[in-house]
XYZ file of C-alpha atoms in Angstrom:
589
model
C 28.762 46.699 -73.611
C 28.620 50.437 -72.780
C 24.663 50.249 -73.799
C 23.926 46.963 -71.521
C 25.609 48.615 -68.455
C 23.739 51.498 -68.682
C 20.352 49.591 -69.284
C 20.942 47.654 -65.710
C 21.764 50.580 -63.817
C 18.347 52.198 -64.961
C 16.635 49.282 -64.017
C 17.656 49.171 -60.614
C 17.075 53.191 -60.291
C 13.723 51.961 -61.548
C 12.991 49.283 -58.782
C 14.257 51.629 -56.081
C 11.977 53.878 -57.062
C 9.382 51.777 -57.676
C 10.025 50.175 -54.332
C 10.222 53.580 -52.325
C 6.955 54.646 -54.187
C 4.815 51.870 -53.165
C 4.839 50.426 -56.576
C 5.445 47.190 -58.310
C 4.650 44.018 -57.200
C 5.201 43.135 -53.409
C 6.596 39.692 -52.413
C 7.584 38.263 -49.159
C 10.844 39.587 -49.840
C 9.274 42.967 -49.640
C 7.409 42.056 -46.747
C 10.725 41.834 -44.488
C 11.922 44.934 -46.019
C 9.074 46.506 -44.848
C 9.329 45.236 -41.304
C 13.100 45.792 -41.393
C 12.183 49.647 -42.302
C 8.809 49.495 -39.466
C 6.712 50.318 -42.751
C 3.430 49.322 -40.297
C 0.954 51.177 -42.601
C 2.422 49.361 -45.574
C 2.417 46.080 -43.740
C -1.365 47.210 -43.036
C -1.956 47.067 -46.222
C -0.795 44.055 -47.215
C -3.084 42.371 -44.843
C -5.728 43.192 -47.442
C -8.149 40.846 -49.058
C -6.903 41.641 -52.353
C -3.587 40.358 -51.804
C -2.016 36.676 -52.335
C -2.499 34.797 -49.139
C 1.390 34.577 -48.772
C 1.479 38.125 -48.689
C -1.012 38.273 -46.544
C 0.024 35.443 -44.157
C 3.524 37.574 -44.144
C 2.090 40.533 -43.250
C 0.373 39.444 -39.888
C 3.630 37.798 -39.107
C 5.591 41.357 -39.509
C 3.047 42.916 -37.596
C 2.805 40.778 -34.439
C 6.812 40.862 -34.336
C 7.276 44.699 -34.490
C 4.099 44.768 -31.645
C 3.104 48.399 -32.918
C 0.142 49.382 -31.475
C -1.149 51.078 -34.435
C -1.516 47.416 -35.450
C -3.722 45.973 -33.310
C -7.133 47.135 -34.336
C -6.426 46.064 -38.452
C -5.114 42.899 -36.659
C -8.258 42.337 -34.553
C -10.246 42.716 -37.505
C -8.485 39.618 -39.180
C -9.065 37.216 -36.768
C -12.684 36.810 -38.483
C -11.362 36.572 -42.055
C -12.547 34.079 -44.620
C -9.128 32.965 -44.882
C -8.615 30.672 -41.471
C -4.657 30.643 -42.251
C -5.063 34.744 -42.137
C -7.283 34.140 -39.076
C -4.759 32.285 -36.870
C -1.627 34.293 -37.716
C -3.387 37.950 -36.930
C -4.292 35.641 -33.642
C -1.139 34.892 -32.656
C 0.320 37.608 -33.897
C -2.040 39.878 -31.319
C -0.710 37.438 -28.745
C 2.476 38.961 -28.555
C 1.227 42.278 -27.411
C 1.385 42.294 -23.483
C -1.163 45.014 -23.775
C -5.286 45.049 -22.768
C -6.390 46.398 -26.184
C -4.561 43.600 -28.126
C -6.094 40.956 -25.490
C -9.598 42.052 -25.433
C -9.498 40.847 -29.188
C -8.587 37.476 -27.802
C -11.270 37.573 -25.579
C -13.386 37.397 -28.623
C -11.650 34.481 -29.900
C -12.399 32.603 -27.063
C -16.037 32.857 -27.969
C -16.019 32.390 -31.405
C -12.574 31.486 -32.797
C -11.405 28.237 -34.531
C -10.041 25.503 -32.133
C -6.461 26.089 -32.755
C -6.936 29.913 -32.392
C -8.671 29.511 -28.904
C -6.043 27.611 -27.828
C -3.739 30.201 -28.862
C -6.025 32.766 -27.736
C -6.167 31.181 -24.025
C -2.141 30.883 -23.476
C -1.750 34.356 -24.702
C -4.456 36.058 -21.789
C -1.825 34.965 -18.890
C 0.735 37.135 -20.371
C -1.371 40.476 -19.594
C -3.652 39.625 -16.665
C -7.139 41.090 -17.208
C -9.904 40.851 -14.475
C -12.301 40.480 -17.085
C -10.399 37.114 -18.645
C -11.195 35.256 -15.473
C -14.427 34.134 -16.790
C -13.693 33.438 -20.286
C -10.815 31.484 -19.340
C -12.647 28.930 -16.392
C -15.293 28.348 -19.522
C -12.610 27.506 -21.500
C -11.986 24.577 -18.926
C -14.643 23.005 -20.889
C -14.144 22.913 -24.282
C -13.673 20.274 -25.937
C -10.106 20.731 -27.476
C -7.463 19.595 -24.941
C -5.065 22.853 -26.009
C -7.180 25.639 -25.702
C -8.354 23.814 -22.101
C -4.618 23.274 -21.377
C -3.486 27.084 -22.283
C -6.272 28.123 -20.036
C -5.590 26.306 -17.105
C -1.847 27.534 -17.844
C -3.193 31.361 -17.639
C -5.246 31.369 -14.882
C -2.338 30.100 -12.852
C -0.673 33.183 -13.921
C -3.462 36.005 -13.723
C -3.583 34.505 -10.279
C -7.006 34.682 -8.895
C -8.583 32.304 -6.608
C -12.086 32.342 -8.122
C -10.170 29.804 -10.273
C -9.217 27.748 -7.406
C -12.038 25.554 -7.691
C -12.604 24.917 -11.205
C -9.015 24.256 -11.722
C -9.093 21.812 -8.914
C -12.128 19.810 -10.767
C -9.520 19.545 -13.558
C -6.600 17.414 -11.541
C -8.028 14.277 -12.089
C -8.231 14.243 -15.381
C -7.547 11.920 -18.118
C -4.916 14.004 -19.695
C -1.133 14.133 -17.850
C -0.435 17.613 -19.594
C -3.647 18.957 -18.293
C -3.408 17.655 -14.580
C 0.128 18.753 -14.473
C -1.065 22.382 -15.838
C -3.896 22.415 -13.167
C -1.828 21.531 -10.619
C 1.448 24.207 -11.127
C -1.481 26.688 -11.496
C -2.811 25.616 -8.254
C 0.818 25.842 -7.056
C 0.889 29.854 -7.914
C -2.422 31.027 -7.138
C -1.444 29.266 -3.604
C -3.085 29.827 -0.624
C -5.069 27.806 1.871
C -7.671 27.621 -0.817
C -5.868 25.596 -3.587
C -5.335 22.881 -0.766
C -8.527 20.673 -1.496
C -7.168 20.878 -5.083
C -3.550 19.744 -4.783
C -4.761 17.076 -2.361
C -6.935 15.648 -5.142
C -3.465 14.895 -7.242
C -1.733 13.471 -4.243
C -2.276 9.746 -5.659
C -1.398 10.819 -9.137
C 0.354 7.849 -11.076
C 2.411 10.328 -12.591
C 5.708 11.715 -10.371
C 5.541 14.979 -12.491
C 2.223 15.902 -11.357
C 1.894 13.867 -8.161
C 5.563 15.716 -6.609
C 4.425 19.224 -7.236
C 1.531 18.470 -5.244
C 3.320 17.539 -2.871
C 6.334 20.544 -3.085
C 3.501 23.207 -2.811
C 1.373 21.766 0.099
C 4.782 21.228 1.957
C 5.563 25.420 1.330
C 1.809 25.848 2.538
C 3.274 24.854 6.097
C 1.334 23.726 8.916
C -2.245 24.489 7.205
C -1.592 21.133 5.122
C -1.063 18.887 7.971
C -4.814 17.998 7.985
C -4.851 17.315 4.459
C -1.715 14.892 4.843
C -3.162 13.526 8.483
C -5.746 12.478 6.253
C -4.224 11.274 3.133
C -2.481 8.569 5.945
C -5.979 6.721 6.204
C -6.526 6.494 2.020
C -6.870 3.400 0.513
C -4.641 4.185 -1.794
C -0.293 3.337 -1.512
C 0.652 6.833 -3.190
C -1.496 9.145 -1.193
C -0.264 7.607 2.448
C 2.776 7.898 0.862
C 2.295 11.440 0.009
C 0.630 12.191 3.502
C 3.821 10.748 5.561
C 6.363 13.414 2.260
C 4.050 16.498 3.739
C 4.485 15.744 7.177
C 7.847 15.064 6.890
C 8.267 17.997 4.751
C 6.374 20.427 7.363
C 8.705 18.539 9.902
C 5.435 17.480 11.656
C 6.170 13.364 11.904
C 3.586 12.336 14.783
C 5.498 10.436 17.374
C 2.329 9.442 19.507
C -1.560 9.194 19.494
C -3.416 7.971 15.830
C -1.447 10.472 14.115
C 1.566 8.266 14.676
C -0.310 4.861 14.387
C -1.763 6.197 11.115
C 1.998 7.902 9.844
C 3.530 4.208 10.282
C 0.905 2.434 8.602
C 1.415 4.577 5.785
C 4.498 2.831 5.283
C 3.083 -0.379 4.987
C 3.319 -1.179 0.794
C 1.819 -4.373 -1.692
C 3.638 -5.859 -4.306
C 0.525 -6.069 -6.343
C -1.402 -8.778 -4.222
C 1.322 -9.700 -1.944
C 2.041 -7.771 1.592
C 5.539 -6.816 2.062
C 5.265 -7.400 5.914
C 7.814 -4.468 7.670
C 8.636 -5.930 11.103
C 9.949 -2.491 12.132
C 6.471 -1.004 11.523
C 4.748 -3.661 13.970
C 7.016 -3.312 16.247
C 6.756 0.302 16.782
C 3.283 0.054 16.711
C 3.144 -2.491 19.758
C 5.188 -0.550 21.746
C 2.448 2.291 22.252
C 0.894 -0.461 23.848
C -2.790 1.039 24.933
C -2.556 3.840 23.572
C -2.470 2.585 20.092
C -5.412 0.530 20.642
C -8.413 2.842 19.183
C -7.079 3.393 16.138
C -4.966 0.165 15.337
C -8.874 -1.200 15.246
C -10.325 1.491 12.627
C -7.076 0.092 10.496
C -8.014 -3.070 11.150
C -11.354 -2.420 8.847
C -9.291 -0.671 6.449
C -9.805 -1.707 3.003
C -6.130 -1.909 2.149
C -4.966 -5.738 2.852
C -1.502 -4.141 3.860
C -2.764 -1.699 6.403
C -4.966 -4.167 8.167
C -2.308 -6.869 8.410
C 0.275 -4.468 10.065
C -2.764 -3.252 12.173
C -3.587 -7.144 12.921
C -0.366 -7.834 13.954
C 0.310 -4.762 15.931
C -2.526 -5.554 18.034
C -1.739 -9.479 18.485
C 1.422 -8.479 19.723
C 0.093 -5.922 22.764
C -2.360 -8.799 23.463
C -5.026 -8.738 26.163
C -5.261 -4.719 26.767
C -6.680 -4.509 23.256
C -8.944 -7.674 24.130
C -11.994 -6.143 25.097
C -12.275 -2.843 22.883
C -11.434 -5.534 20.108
C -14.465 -7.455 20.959
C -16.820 -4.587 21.095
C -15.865 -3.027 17.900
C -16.885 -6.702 16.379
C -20.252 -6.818 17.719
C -20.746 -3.059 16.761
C -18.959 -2.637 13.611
C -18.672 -6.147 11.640
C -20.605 -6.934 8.780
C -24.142 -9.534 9.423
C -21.707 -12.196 9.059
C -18.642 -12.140 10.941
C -20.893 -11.118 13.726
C -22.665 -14.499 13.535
C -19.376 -15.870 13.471
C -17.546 -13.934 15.973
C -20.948 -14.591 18.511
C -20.077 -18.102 18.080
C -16.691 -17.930 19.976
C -17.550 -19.826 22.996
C -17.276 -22.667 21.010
C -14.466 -22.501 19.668
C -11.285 -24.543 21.765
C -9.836 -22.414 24.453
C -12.516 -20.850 25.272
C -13.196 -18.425 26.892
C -10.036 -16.945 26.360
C -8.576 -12.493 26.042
C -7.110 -14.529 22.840
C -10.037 -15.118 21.281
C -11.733 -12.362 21.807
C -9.046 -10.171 20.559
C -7.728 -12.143 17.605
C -11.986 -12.754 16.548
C -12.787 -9.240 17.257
C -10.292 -8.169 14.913
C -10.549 -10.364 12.299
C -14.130 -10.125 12.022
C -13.681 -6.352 11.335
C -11.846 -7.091 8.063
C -14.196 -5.886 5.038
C -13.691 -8.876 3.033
C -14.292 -11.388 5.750
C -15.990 -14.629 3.827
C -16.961 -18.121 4.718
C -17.660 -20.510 1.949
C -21.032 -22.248 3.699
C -20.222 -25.626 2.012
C -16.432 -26.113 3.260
C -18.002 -24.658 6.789
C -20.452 -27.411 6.894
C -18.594 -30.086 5.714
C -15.488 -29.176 8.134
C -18.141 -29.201 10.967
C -18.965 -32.570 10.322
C -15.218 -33.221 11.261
C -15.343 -36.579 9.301
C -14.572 -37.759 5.515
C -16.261 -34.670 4.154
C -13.904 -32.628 6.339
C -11.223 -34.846 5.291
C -12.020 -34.025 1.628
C -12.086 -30.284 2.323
C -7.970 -30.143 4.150
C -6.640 -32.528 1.698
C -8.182 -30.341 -1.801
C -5.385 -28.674 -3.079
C -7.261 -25.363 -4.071
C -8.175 -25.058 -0.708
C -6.211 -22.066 1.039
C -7.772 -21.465 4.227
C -8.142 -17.823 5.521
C -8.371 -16.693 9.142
C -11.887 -16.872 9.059
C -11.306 -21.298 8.843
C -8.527 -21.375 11.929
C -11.056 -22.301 14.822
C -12.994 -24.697 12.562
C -9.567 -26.096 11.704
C -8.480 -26.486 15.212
C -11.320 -28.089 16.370
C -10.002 -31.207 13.755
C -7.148 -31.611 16.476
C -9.877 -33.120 18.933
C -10.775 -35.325 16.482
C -12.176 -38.747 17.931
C -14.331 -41.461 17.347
C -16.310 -45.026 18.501
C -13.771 -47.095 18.181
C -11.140 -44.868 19.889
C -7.593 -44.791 18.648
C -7.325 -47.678 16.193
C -9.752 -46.033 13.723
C -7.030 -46.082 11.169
C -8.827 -42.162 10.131
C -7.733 -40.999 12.986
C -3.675 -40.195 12.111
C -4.502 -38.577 8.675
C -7.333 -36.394 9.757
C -4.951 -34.607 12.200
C -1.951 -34.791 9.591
C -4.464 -32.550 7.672
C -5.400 -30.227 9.974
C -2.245 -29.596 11.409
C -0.621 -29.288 7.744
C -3.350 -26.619 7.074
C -2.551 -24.783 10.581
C 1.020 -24.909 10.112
C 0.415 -23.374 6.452
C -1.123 -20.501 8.048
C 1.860 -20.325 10.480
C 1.484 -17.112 12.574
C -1.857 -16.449 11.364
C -3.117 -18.915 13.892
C -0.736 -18.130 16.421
C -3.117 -17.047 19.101
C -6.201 -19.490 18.646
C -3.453 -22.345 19.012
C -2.439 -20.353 22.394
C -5.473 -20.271 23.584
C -6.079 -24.366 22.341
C -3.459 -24.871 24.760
C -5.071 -24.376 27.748
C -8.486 -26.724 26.247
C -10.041 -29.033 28.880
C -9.114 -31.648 26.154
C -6.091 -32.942 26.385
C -5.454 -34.192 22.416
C -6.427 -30.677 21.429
C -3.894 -28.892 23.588
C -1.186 -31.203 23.383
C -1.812 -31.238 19.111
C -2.146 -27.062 19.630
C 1.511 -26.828 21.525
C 3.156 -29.120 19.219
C 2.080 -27.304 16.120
C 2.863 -24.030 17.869
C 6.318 -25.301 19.031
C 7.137 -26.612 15.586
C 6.395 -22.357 14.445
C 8.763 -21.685 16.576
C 6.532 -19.726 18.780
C 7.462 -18.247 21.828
C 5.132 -16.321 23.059
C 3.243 -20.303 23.767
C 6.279 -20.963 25.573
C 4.542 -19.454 28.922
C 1.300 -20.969 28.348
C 2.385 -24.548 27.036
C 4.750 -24.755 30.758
C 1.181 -23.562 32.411
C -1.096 -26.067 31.008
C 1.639 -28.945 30.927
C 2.072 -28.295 35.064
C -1.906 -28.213 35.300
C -2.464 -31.345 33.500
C 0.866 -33.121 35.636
C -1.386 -32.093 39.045
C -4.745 -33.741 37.499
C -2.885 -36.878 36.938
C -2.967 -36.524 33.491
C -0.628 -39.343 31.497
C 1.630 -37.263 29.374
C 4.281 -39.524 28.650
C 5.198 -39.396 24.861
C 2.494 -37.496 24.225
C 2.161 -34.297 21.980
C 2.103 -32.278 24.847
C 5.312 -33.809 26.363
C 7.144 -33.821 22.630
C 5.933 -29.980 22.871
C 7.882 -29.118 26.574
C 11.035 -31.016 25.215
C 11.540 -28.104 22.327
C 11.167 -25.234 24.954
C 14.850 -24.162 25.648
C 14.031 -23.330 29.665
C 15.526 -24.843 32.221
C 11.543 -24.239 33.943
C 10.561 -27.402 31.741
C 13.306 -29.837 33.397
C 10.831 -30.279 36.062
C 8.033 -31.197 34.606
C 9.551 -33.266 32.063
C 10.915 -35.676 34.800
C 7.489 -36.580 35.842
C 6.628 -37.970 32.780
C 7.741 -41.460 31.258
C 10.671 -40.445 28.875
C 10.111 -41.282 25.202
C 13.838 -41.537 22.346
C 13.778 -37.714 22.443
C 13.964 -37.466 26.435
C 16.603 -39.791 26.354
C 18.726 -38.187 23.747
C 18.083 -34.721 25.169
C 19.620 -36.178 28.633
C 22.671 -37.411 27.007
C 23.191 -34.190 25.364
C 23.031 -31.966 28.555
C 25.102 -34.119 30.270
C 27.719 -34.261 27.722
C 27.436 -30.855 25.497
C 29.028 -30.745 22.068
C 28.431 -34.725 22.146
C 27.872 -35.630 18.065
C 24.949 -37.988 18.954
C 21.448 -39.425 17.564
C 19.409 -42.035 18.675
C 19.618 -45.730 17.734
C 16.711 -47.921 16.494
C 16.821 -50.132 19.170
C 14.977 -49.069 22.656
C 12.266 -50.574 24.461
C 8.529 -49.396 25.031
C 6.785 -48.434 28.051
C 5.320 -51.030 29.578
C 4.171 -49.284 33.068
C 5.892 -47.067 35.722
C 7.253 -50.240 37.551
C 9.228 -50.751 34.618
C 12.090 -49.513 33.291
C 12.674 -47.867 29.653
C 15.872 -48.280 27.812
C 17.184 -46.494 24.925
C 20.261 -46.874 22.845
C 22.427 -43.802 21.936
C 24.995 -43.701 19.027
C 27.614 -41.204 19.573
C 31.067 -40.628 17.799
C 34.324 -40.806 19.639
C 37.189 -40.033 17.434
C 36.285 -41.279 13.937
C 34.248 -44.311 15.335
C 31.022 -44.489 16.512
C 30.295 -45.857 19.892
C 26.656 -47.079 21.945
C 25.853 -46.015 25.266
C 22.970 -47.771 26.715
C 20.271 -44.679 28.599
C 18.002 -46.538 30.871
C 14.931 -44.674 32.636
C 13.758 -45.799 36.146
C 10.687 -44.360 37.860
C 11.830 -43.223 41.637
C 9.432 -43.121 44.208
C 9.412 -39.534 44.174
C 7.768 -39.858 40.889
C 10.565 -38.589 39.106
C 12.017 -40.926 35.665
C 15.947 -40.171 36.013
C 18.691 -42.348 34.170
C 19.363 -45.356 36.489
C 21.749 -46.283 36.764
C 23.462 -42.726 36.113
C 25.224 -41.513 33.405
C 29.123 -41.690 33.679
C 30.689 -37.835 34.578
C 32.763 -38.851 30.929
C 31.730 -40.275 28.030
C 33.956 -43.353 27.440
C 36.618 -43.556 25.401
């Protein structure tokens, strides 16, 4: 026992020795005791050729952690070596020396290294800023492995100079989401008035992380980015208005007048992918610059975002005739070949000429998409069982660009007058397609209204008065009173069934003067006796002159029974049809 004891104590004198000598075989183990003792000339030497690539691969690792600057020049001479896993660590190890010599190696590597060591090689040469990495680094923009191209756009954000603005800024639109995000934070630090072309490129990013920094830095930039915004307001695309109105906001620069505030609340205007979310409160501020607004709500009006040019459109339809003429002019000047043929050809179209037409034409005919289809024009021209055809097709969805061929199908007539049994479903067709385009035809039917034909502007008020329109509330009372002083008979006509759903005391009036129809009758009864539960009954008589009278039957509840009151018209000699004799002051019991 005595002789085994003392044989393990000499051995370990031995190693000790052996290891404080330099001699025996080195491991890794004797790697870290190297490092832990700063042996660098020892580590040195186990960089060697001659030694086992774990060894070796240790070595470099010791080296670049105890940063000695003894190091670096044995280091730099690895990052050629046969041995690429040799190669890359003396790389990284030299890039965790924050010092020139160390990075003027990497300079080298950008050149001629492997791809993974100039990747390292490019995020190491922001650490130390060198003038003379500037160069290297804005190269390395375009190589073709995305991490050395990332870790340079990373360190030329931090070395900080602006002759990097510019090939940085060719870099935000890129494919990659790392590399547009890198791009853009180094934009962010170089900073200045000269990275704003660049961050504006990445205000539409689809990506929030690269798309808000954008936005952050031009926002610290202060007033020198409301340009960039003012203009990101008129882009075609949702995210970039959207980003234009978050810098102006941000720079607490919201426009409250001129284009800059037309353009600012259109850039709230959004599409659910090809719908238009219509925002009311948009329009409405719009309209109320009146005028003022007019100029530029008509350059929106040719804007190729459907969302932007249907706010715009509506804006303008609602400050009516000051935009009328200015509306016109840009169609003739500005429209494509052929919504000016088709905007020239106003004069025929019903209602005119009309401030309506002119301004609801002129701005539909700047749209950029405006399109006829020639054979549904033609055959709706014909305004007979071709045009018929055309209404009634179910894949037909009529545009703005159809509404005046489609009102001229309320005029429609023929030989035989009347009976032509055509005659009812042609107009069922039209005004089923006008009333499917509701608003959108809002102003042509307005301007219908006050047509020297009297079936077109009594079909235009009733279709406008079953919209629920009332801005034709005005016009409708006009051309009803107009038609009254011709002579015109308007008894149960469309015009008449029009007046009787105005609520305005300015249509009693004129309703009087014409032969009542079952409406007029139960409309009387109801005035006279308000909260009366009422309807009319099937039995009434028909106009058989003005020397005659009309009667008509009216059910009404009293209690839990229903009762008849008999509601009988007589023409007076004043010209006025008034229940005769009177209506009891009570309803009976």
């Amino acid at each position: 026992m005595k002789i085994q004891a003392t044989f393990i104590q000499a051995a370990a004198v031995a190693a000790l020795v052996a290891l404080l000598s330099g001699c025996g075989e080195t491991t890794t183990d004797t790697v870290k005791q190297w490092q832990a003792a700063g042996n660098i000339s020892k580590l040195v030497g186990a960089t060697d050729a001659s030694s086992d690539q774990d060894i070796r691969l240790a070595a470099t690792e010791a080296l670049g952690a105890l940063k000695a600057e003894e190091a670096i020049e044995p280091l730099g001479a690895l990052i050629v070596d046969q041995d690429l896993g040799v190669a890359l660590n003396a790389i990284r190890a030299l890039a965790q020396y924050n010092s020139p010599a160390a990075q003027k190696h990497l300079l080298s590597v950008l050149e001629a290294g492997t791809p993974r060591g100039r990747a390292i090689a490019a995020e190491a040469l922001g650490e130390c800023p060198l003038p003379e990495a500037v160069d290297p680094l804005i190269k390395m923009l375009d190589d073709e492995y995305e991490p050395a191209v990332l870790g340079a756009a990373v360190s030329l954000g931090k070395i900080g100079n602006a002759k990097a603005v510019e090939p940085l800024s060719a870099k935000v639109q890129s494919m990659s989401q790392p590399l547009r995000l890198a791009c853009v934070q180094s934009l962010s630090s170089i900073g200045g008035e000269t990275a704003i072309p660049g961050l504006a490129l990445a205000l539409g990013d689809i990506s929030d992380d690269v798309r808000n920094p954008a936005v952050a830095t031009l926002v610290a930039l202060g007033p020198a980015s409301i340009p960039i915004a003012q203009e990101a307001l008129r882009s075609t695309d949702e995210k970039v208005r959207q980003s234009g109105m978050a810098i102006l906001e941000g720079v607490n620069q919201i426009p409250s007048s001129g284009d800059g505030f037309v353009w600012y609340q259109l850039g709230k205007t959004q599409m659910d992918k090809k719908k238009i979310l219509i925002n009311t409160a948009v329009i409405e501020q719009l309209a109320s610059q009146g005028g003022n607004a007019v100029d530029a709500l008509l350059e929106a009006a040719a804007h190729p975002n459907a969302a932007v040019r249907e706010h715009a459109l509506q804006a303008l339809e609602q400050i009516g005739e000051p935009g009328a003429n200015k509306a016109a002019e840009a169609a003739e000047t500005q429209a494509g070949p052929e919504a000016k043929r088709w905007f020239a050809g106003r004069g025929n179209w019903r209602g005119a000429p009309s401030w309506r037409l002119d301004l609801w034409g002129g701005v539909v005919a700047l749209n950029p998409n405006f399109e006829l289809n020639p054979a549904k024009t033609a055959q709706l021209e014909e305004m007979d069982s071709d045009a018929r055809r055309v209404m009634a097709n179910s894949q037909f969805m009529p545009t703005r660009e159809y509404i005046p061929l489609l009102v001229s199908q309320l005029s429609y007539t023929e030989t035989s007058g009347t009976s032509n049994p055509h005659m009812a479903e042609h107009l069922k067709l039209a005004t089923k397609q006008l009333k499917r385009l509701d608003r959108k035809a809002e102003l042509p039917l307005i301007a219908a209204v006050s047509d020297p034909d009297p079936q077109t502007a009594g079909n235009a008020a009733e279709i406008l008065m079953a919209m629920g329109s009332p801005n034709a509330e005005p016009v409708i009372i006009d051309a009803f009173s107009k038609q009254l002083e011709a002579g015109a008979p308007l008894g149960d006509t469309p015009f008449y069934r029009a007046l009787q759903k105005i609520d305005n005391p300015a249509t009693e009036p004129l309703l009087i003067m014409a032969y009542p129809n079952a409406e007029r009758a139960l409309q009387v009864f109801k005035r006279k006796y308000p909260g009366a539960r009422a309807s009319i009954m099937p039995s009434q008589s028909v106009y058989e002159g003005d020397d005659k009278p009309l009667a008509f039957q009216v059910g009404y509840y009293s209690g839990k029974h229903i009762k008849e009151m008999k509601v009988t018209f007589r023409k007076h000699k004043n010209g006025e049809w008034k229940p005769f004799p009177a209506l009891p002051d009570a309803l009976p019991e």
